[in-house]
PDB file of C-alpha atoms and ligand atoms in Angstrom:
ATOM      1  CA  UNK A  17     -33.066  30.263   1.662  1.00 71.00           C
ATOM      2  CA  UNK A  18     -30.091  28.397   0.308  1.00 79.00           C
ATOM      3  CA  UNK A  19     -29.927  24.804   0.478  1.00 80.00           C
ATOM      4  CA  UNK A  20     -26.302  23.205   1.073  1.00 74.00           C
ATOM      5  CA  UNK A  21     -25.612  20.204  -1.072  1.00 73.00           C
ATOM      6  CA  UNK A  22     -22.617  18.299   0.231  1.00 70.00           C
ATOM      7  CA  UNK A  23     -20.552  16.446  -2.304  1.00 74.00           C
ATOM      8  CA  UNK A  24     -20.917  12.638  -2.121  1.00 78.00           C
ATOM      9  CA  UNK A  25     -17.998  11.328  -0.006  1.00 80.00           C
ATOM     10  CA  UNK A  26     -16.072   9.609  -2.892  1.00 82.00           C
ATOM     11  CA  UNK A  27     -16.459  12.452  -5.159  1.00 85.00           C
ATOM     12  CA  UNK A  28     -14.762  14.728  -2.401  1.00 90.00           C
ATOM     13  CA  UNK A  29     -12.355  11.962  -1.701  1.00 94.00           C
ATOM     14  CA  UNK A  30     -11.147  12.489  -5.452  1.00 94.00           C
ATOM     15  CA  UNK A  31     -10.467  16.004  -5.422  1.00 95.00           C
ATOM     16  CA  UNK A  32      -8.392  15.922  -2.113  1.00 97.00           C
ATOM     17  CA  UNK A  33      -6.421  13.037  -3.475  1.00 97.00           C
ATOM     18  CA  UNK A  34      -5.816  15.151  -6.478  1.00 97.00           C
ATOM     19  CA  UNK A  35      -4.357  18.072  -4.043  1.00 97.00           C
ATOM     20  CA  UNK A  36      -2.249  15.209  -2.130  1.00 98.00           C
ATOM     21  CA  UNK A  37      -0.830  14.443  -5.525  1.00 98.00           C
ATOM     22  CA  UNK A  38      -0.027  17.979  -6.470  1.00 98.00           C
ATOM     23  CA  UNK A  39       1.594  18.547  -3.100  1.00 97.00           C
ATOM     24  CA  UNK A  40       4.045  15.723  -3.639  1.00 98.00           C
ATOM     25  CA  UNK A  41       4.676  16.102  -7.112  1.00 97.00           C
ATOM     26  CA  UNK A  42       5.941  19.547  -6.448  1.00 97.00           C
ATOM     27  CA  UNK A  43       8.486  18.118  -4.083  1.00 97.00           C
ATOM     28  CA  UNK A  44       9.446  15.298  -6.463  1.00 96.00           C
ATOM     29  CA  UNK A  45       8.205  12.662  -4.263  1.00 98.00           C
ATOM     30  CA  UNK A  46       6.337   9.664  -4.974  1.00 98.00           C
ATOM     31  CA  UNK A  47       3.539   8.041  -3.137  1.00 98.00           C
ATOM     32  CA  UNK A  48       3.021   4.330  -2.526  1.00 98.00           C
ATOM     33  CA  UNK A  49      -0.291   2.841  -1.369  1.00 98.00           C
ATOM     34  CA  UNK A  50      -0.164  -0.660   0.199  1.00 98.00           C
ATOM     35  CA  UNK A  51      -3.350  -2.711   0.401  1.00 96.00           C
ATOM     36  CA  UNK A  52      -3.859  -6.080   2.020  1.00 95.00           C
ATOM     37  CA  UNK A  53      -5.706  -8.105   4.599  1.00 94.00           C
ATOM     38  CA  UNK A  54      -4.523  -8.026   8.127  1.00 94.00           C
ATOM     39  CA  UNK A  55      -1.649 -10.182   8.499  1.00 94.00           C
ATOM     40  CA  UNK A  56      -0.830 -10.539   4.829  1.00 96.00           C
ATOM     41  CA  UNK A  57       2.586  -9.044   5.787  1.00 96.00           C
ATOM     42  CA  UNK A  58       2.376  -5.297   4.900  1.00 97.00           C
ATOM     43  CA  UNK A  59       4.732  -4.117   7.568  1.00 96.00           C
ATOM     44  CA  UNK A  60       7.028  -6.856   7.101  1.00 97.00           C
ATOM     45  CA  UNK A  61       7.424  -5.951   3.451  1.00 97.00           C
ATOM     46  CA  UNK A  62       8.032  -2.173   4.236  1.00 97.00           C
ATOM     47  CA  UNK A  63      10.651  -3.181   6.504  1.00 96.00           C
ATOM     48  CA  UNK A  64      12.521  -5.373   4.340  1.00 96.00           C
ATOM     49  CA  UNK A  65      12.021  -2.805   1.600  1.00 97.00           C
ATOM     50  CA  UNK A  66      13.512  -0.037   3.806  1.00 95.00           C
ATOM     51  CA  UNK A  67      16.589  -2.263   4.067  1.00 94.00           C
ATOM     52  CA  UNK A  68      17.369  -1.572   0.168  1.00 95.00           C
ATOM     53  CA  UNK A  69      16.495   2.278   0.463  1.00 95.00           C
ATOM     54  CA  UNK A  70      17.964   5.103   2.340  1.00 94.00           C
ATOM     55  CA  UNK A  71      15.608   5.136   5.300  1.00 92.00           C
ATOM     56  CA  UNK A  72      16.402   8.983   5.704  1.00 93.00           C
ATOM     57  CA  UNK A  73      14.715   9.547   2.270  1.00 95.00           C
ATOM     58  CA  UNK A  74      11.515   7.507   3.229  1.00 96.00           C
ATOM     59  CA  UNK A  75       8.423   8.679   5.040  1.00 97.00           C
ATOM     60  CA  UNK A  76       5.828   6.224   6.126  1.00 97.00           C
ATOM     61  CA  UNK A  77       2.150   6.867   6.907  1.00 97.00           C
ATOM     62  CA  UNK A  78       1.080   3.961   9.099  1.00 95.00           C
ATOM     63  CA  UNK A  79      -2.834   3.432   9.102  1.00 94.00           C
ATOM     64  CA  UNK A  80      -4.260   1.485  11.965  1.00 90.00           C
ATOM     65  CA  UNK A  81      -7.688   1.226  13.422  1.00 90.00           C
ATOM     66  CA  UNK A  82      -5.621   1.288  16.913  1.00 90.00           C
ATOM     67  CA  UNK A  83      -2.152   1.152  18.502  1.00 90.00           C
ATOM     68  CA  UNK A  84       1.403   2.419  17.223  1.00 91.00           C
ATOM     69  CA  UNK A  85       3.130  -1.265  17.028  1.00 88.00           C
ATOM     70  CA  UNK A  86       3.576  -1.123  13.307  1.00 92.00           C
ATOM     71  CA  UNK A  87       4.873   2.533  13.250  1.00 92.00           C
ATOM     72  CA  UNK A  88       7.312   1.721  15.866  1.00 93.00           C
ATOM     73  CA  UNK A  89       8.546  -1.101  13.688  1.00 93.00           C
ATOM     74  CA  UNK A  90       9.686   0.685  10.789  1.00 91.00           C
ATOM     75  CA  UNK A  91      10.458   3.768  13.022  1.00 90.00           C
ATOM     76  CA  UNK A  92      13.320   1.820  14.464  1.00 91.00           C
ATOM     77  CA  UNK A  93      14.543   1.216  11.054  1.00 92.00           C
ATOM     78  CA  UNK A  94      15.277   4.880  10.674  1.00 92.00           C
ATOM     79  CA  UNK A  95      12.131   6.070   8.718  1.00 94.00           C
ATOM     80  CA  UNK A  96      10.353   8.927   9.591  1.00 96.00           C
ATOM     81  CA  UNK A  97       6.701   7.836  10.285  1.00 96.00           C
ATOM     82  CA  UNK A  98       3.370   9.452  10.965  1.00 96.00           C
ATOM     83  CA  UNK A  99       0.696   7.043  12.709  1.00 95.00           C
ATOM     84  CA  UNK A 100      -2.980   7.506  11.699  1.00 94.00           C
ATOM     85  CA  UNK A 101      -5.308   5.639  14.121  1.00 93.00           C
ATOM     86  CA  UNK A 102      -8.814   5.525  12.546  1.00 91.00           C
ATOM     87  CA  UNK A 103     -10.404   4.686  15.858  1.00 89.00           C
ATOM     88  CA  UNK A 104     -12.701   2.034  14.076  1.00 87.00           C
ATOM     89  CA  UNK A 105     -12.720   3.366  10.368  1.00 89.00           C
ATOM     90  CA  UNK A 106     -11.485   0.579   8.152  1.00 93.00           C
ATOM     91  CA  UNK A 107      -9.746   2.237   5.395  1.00 94.00           C
ATOM     92  CA  UNK A 108      -7.923   5.575   5.045  1.00 96.00           C
ATOM     93  CA  UNK A 109      -9.062   8.515   2.922  1.00 96.00           C
ATOM     94  CA  UNK A 110      -7.252  11.187   1.160  1.00 97.00           C
ATOM     95  CA  UNK A 111      -8.026  13.736   3.583  1.00 96.00           C
ATOM     96  CA  UNK A 112      -6.296  11.597   6.555  1.00 96.00           C
ATOM     97  CA  UNK A 113      -3.307  11.431   4.031  1.00 97.00           C
ATOM     98  CA  UNK A 114      -3.290  15.342   3.409  1.00 97.00           C
ATOM     99  CA  UNK A 115      -3.142  15.847   7.424  1.00 96.00           C
ATOM    100  CA  UNK A 116      -0.456  13.253   7.580  1.00 97.00           C
ATOM    101  CA  UNK A 117       1.699  15.253   5.288  1.00 97.00           C
ATOM    102  CA  UNK A 118       1.636  18.134   7.337  1.00 97.00           C
ATOM    103  CA  UNK A 119       3.345  15.969   9.963  1.00 96.00           C
ATOM    104  CA  UNK A 120       6.019  14.722   7.584  1.00 96.00           C
ATOM    105  CA  UNK A 121       9.397  16.620   6.694  1.00 96.00           C
ATOM    106  CA  UNK A 122       8.932  16.455   2.744  1.00 97.00           C
ATOM    107  CA  UNK A 123      12.020  18.335   1.666  1.00 95.00           C
ATOM    108  CA  UNK A 124      14.229  15.284   2.269  1.00 93.00           C
ATOM    109  CA  UNK A 125      12.060  12.627   1.132  1.00 96.00           C
ATOM    110  CA  UNK A 126      11.802  10.627  -2.313  1.00 96.00           C
ATOM    111  CA  UNK A 127       9.161   8.045  -1.638  1.00 97.00           C
ATOM    112  CA  UNK A 128       6.298   7.829   0.789  1.00 98.00           C
ATOM    113  CA  UNK A 129       4.610   4.532   1.787  1.00 98.00           C
ATOM    114  CA  UNK A 130       1.372   4.458   3.003  1.00 98.00           C
ATOM    115  CA  UNK A 131       0.371   1.040   4.944  1.00 97.00           C
ATOM    116  CA  UNK A 132      -3.244   0.931   4.815  1.00 97.00           C
ATOM    117  CA  UNK A 133      -5.710  -0.476   7.111  1.00 95.00           C
ATOM    118  CA  UNK A 134      -5.661  -4.243   6.929  1.00 92.00           C
ATOM    119  CA  UNK A 135      -8.827  -4.791   4.814  1.00 91.00           C
ATOM    120  CA  UNK A 136      -9.244  -5.930   1.011  1.00 89.00           C
ATOM    121  CA  UNK A 137     -12.524  -4.118   0.585  1.00 88.00           C
ATOM    122  CA  UNK A 138     -13.071  -0.590   0.994  1.00 89.00           C
ATOM    123  CA  UNK A 139      -9.345   0.705   0.927  1.00 93.00           C
ATOM    124  CA  UNK A 140      -9.495  -0.019  -2.778  1.00 92.00           C
ATOM    125  CA  UNK A 141     -12.581   2.678  -3.130  1.00 91.00           C
ATOM    126  CA  UNK A 142     -10.523   5.600  -1.808  1.00 94.00           C
ATOM    127  CA  UNK A 143      -7.665   6.804  -4.090  1.00 96.00           C
ATOM    128  CA  UNK A 144      -5.179   8.620  -1.584  1.00 97.00           C
ATOM    129  CA  UNK A 145      -3.257  10.521  -4.405  1.00 98.00           C
ATOM    130  CA  UNK A 146      -1.065   7.456  -4.929  1.00 98.00           C
ATOM    131  CA  UNK A 147       1.622   6.912  -7.751  1.00 98.00           C
ATOM    132  CA  UNK A 148       1.420   3.360  -7.497  1.00 98.00           C
ATOM    133  CA  UNK A 149      -0.948   1.020  -5.589  1.00 97.00           C
ATOM    134  CA  UNK A 150       0.387  -2.567  -4.425  1.00 97.00           C
ATOM    135  CA  UNK A 151      -1.809  -5.202  -3.057  1.00 96.00           C
ATOM    136  CA  UNK A 152      -0.236  -7.751  -0.816  1.00 96.00           C
ATOM    137  CA  UNK A 153      -1.571 -11.384  -0.555  1.00 95.00           C
ATOM    138  CA  UNK A 154      -0.058 -14.030   1.702  1.00 95.00           C
ATOM    139  CA  UNK A 155      -0.172 -17.422   0.569  1.00 93.00           C
ATOM    140  CA  UNK A 156      -1.810 -18.425   3.666  1.00 91.00           C
ATOM    141  CA  UNK A 157      -4.952 -16.464   2.575  1.00 90.00           C
ATOM    142  CA  UNK A 158      -5.878 -19.536   0.185  1.00 81.00           C
ATOM    143  CA  UNK A 159      -6.146 -19.797  -3.448  1.00 80.00           C
ATOM    144  CA  UNK A 160      -9.222 -17.601  -4.273  1.00 79.00           C
ATOM    145  CA  UNK A 161      -8.922 -14.029  -2.810  1.00 79.00           C
ATOM    146  CA  UNK A 162      -8.822 -12.616  -6.218  1.00 79.00           C
ATOM    147  CA  UNK A 163     -11.936 -13.877  -7.528  1.00 80.00           C
ATOM    148  CA  UNK A 164     -13.620 -13.441  -4.156  1.00 77.00           C
ATOM    149  CA  UNK A 165     -12.621  -9.647  -4.173  1.00 73.00           C
ATOM    150  CA  UNK A 166     -13.039  -8.623  -7.744  1.00 67.00           C
ATOM    151  CA  UNK A 167     -15.433  -5.880  -6.145  1.00 63.00           C
ATOM    152  CA  UNK A 168     -14.537  -3.082  -4.988  1.00 58.00           C
ATOM    153  CA  UNK A 169     -11.404  -3.279  -7.245  1.00 85.00           C
ATOM    154  CA  UNK A 170      -8.757  -4.311  -4.785  1.00 87.00           C
ATOM    155  CA  UNK A 171      -6.808  -6.514  -7.603  1.00 91.00           C
ATOM    156  CA  UNK A 172      -8.023  -4.465 -10.620  1.00 91.00           C
ATOM    157  CA  UNK A 173      -6.973  -1.121  -9.417  1.00 94.00           C
ATOM    158  CA  UNK A 174      -3.507  -2.091  -8.212  1.00 96.00           C
ATOM    159  CA  UNK A 175      -0.625  -2.416 -10.556  1.00 97.00           C
ATOM    160  CA  UNK A 176       1.339  -4.418  -8.298  1.00 97.00           C
ATOM    161  CA  UNK A 177       0.750  -7.881  -6.602  1.00 97.00           C
ATOM    162  CA  UNK A 178       3.056  -9.098  -3.995  1.00 97.00           C
ATOM    163  CA  UNK A 179       2.631 -12.679  -3.076  1.00 97.00           C
ATOM    164  CA  UNK A 180       4.072 -12.942   0.297  1.00 97.00           C
ATOM    165  CA  UNK A 181       5.385 -15.564   2.513  1.00 97.00           C
ATOM    166  CA  UNK A 182       6.702 -17.711  -0.332  1.00 97.00           C
ATOM    167  CA  UNK A 183       8.900 -19.436   2.573  1.00 97.00           C
ATOM    168  CA  UNK A 184       5.775 -21.236   3.586  1.00 96.00           C
ATOM    169  CA  UNK A 185       4.986 -22.719   0.215  1.00 94.00           C
ATOM    170  CA  UNK A 186       6.437 -26.472   1.324  1.00 93.00           C
ATOM    171  CA  UNK A 187       4.016 -26.449   4.206  1.00 93.00           C
ATOM    172  CA  UNK A 188       0.727 -25.182   2.478  1.00 91.00           C
ATOM    173  CA  UNK A 189      -1.572 -26.856   0.257  1.00 89.00           C
ATOM    174  CA  UNK A 190      -1.935 -24.044  -2.138  1.00 90.00           C
ATOM    175  CA  UNK A 191      -1.212 -23.780  -5.775  1.00 92.00           C
ATOM    176  CA  UNK A 192       0.713 -20.296  -6.014  1.00 93.00           C
ATOM    177  CA  UNK A 193       0.715 -20.380 -10.026  1.00 93.00           C
ATOM    178  CA  UNK A 194      -2.978 -20.580  -9.750  1.00 92.00           C
ATOM    179  CA  UNK A 195      -3.408 -17.815  -7.474  1.00 92.00           C
ATOM    180  CA  UNK A 196      -1.348 -15.722  -9.925  1.00 94.00           C
ATOM    181  CA  UNK A 197      -3.441 -16.974 -12.966  1.00 93.00           C
ATOM    182  CA  UNK A 198      -6.284 -15.976 -11.044  1.00 91.00           C
ATOM    183  CA  UNK A 199      -5.222 -12.446 -10.259  1.00 91.00           C
ATOM    184  CA  UNK A 200      -4.238 -11.963 -13.723  1.00 93.00           C
ATOM    185  CA  UNK A 201      -7.623 -12.971 -15.058  1.00 91.00           C
ATOM    186  CA  UNK A 202      -9.150 -10.005 -13.085  1.00 90.00           C
ATOM    187  CA  UNK A 203      -6.396  -7.735 -13.782  1.00 93.00           C
ATOM    188  CA  UNK A 204      -3.925  -8.805 -16.896  1.00 94.00           C
ATOM    189  CA  UNK A 205      -1.566  -6.003 -16.305  1.00 95.00           C
ATOM    190  CA  UNK A 206      -0.913  -6.719 -12.740  1.00 95.00           C
ATOM    191  CA  UNK A 207       3.273  -6.791 -12.060  1.00 97.00           C
ATOM    192  CA  UNK A 208       3.604  -9.891  -9.816  1.00 97.00           C
ATOM    193  CA  UNK A 209       6.435 -10.372  -7.477  1.00 98.00           C
ATOM    194  CA  UNK A 210       6.349 -13.630  -5.280  1.00 98.00           C
ATOM    195  CA  UNK A 211       8.901 -13.018  -2.242  1.00 98.00           C
ATOM    196  CA  UNK A 212       9.429 -13.723   1.313  1.00 97.00           C
ATOM    197  CA  UNK A 213       9.555 -10.642   3.789  1.00 96.00           C
ATOM    198  CA  UNK A 214      11.078 -13.155   6.395  1.00 96.00           C
ATOM    199  CA  UNK A 215      14.180 -14.699   4.152  1.00 96.00           C
ATOM    200  CA  UNK A 216      14.395 -11.970   1.497  1.00 96.00           C
ATOM    201  CA  UNK A 217      13.736 -14.548  -1.166  1.00 97.00           C
ATOM    202  CA  UNK A 218      12.578 -12.922  -4.242  1.00 96.00           C
ATOM    203  CA  UNK A 219      13.201  -9.459  -3.193  1.00 96.00           C
ATOM    204  CA  UNK A 220      15.801  -8.348  -5.680  1.00 96.00           C
ATOM    205  CA  UNK A 221      12.945  -8.390  -8.455  1.00 97.00           C
ATOM    206  CA  UNK A 222      10.703  -6.037  -6.247  1.00 97.00           C
ATOM    207  CA  UNK A 223      13.485  -3.591  -5.242  1.00 97.00           C
ATOM    208  CA  UNK A 224      14.620  -3.277  -8.755  1.00 97.00           C
ATOM    209  CA  UNK A 225      11.225  -2.648 -10.065  1.00 97.00           C
ATOM    210  CA  UNK A 226      10.537   0.151  -7.609  1.00 97.00           C
ATOM    211  CA  UNK A 227      13.830   1.750  -8.025  1.00 96.00           C
ATOM    212  CA  UNK A 228      13.483   1.871 -11.569  1.00 96.00           C
ATOM    213  CA  UNK A 229      10.211   3.078 -11.729  1.00 95.00           C
ATOM    214  CA  UNK A 230      10.803   5.905  -9.331  1.00 95.00           C
ATOM    215  CA  UNK A 231      14.469   6.692 -10.688  1.00 92.00           C
ATOM    216  CA  UNK A 232      15.924   5.768  -7.337  1.00 89.00           C
ATOM    217  CA  UNK A 233      19.782   5.082  -7.552  1.00 87.00           C
TER     218      UNK A 233
HETATM  219 MG1  LIG B  78       0.875  -3.847   9.584  1.00 50.07          MG
HETATM  220 ZN1  LIG B  79     -13.589   1.271   5.322  1.00 50.07          ZN
END
C-alpha cells in the first residue's frame, strides 16, 4: 500500500505561481497584484490607472468574496475582466489565477492587474506569479497599519505602497509622513506614491513609474 502525501498548501501554491509566471512571460505580459484592506481604494486606483493606459491592452482579475460590482466598474472603462468570487475565502491563490488566465484573451495584453480580496493578512502569504506587488493604504485607516501588520508580510513583501485618499488629508488627524516612515521601517525599499484616486493628485508619478518599469509607451 502506498500512502499519498499531499504537498502543503503554500508549497503547492508556489509551484503554480511559477507556472502562472511562465505562461505570462511567454506572452510578454506583466502581472500586478494589488493588496489592501476593504475600502482602501483598490478599485478606484485601477479605474484611474486605466485612464492612463490603453484599456484594450489591460486585463483585470477581480477577486471578491461575492458580487461583481468592482468588475463592472473596470469593465465599463474598456478593460477585459474576469471575476473570481471566492465564496467566503479571504484571499486569492495561484490556482485561481491560473484558471482566470484561461478566461482572458492574452494575445493583445501588456499588463494584467489582480485586485485581491480586501484583506491585509493572508493575501500576502500567497504569491500569484506577480511581477509587482502593490499595497494600497488609505489615510482613513489610521496611522499604524504598517506596524500592526508586519506579519504576514503585507508591507515587507510589496515593492510599492500607494497612500490613497490624500484629498482627505485636511479633514483627518493623521500624520502622513509618519505612516510612510513607519512603512519604510518595515520595508526600506518600498516605493511610495501618495495620491488621490478621486482628484488624480499625485497620479503622474505612479503612472510614470509603472510605465517605465514595464516599458509601456
Ligand atoms: Mg474593490
Ligand atoms: Zn485568506
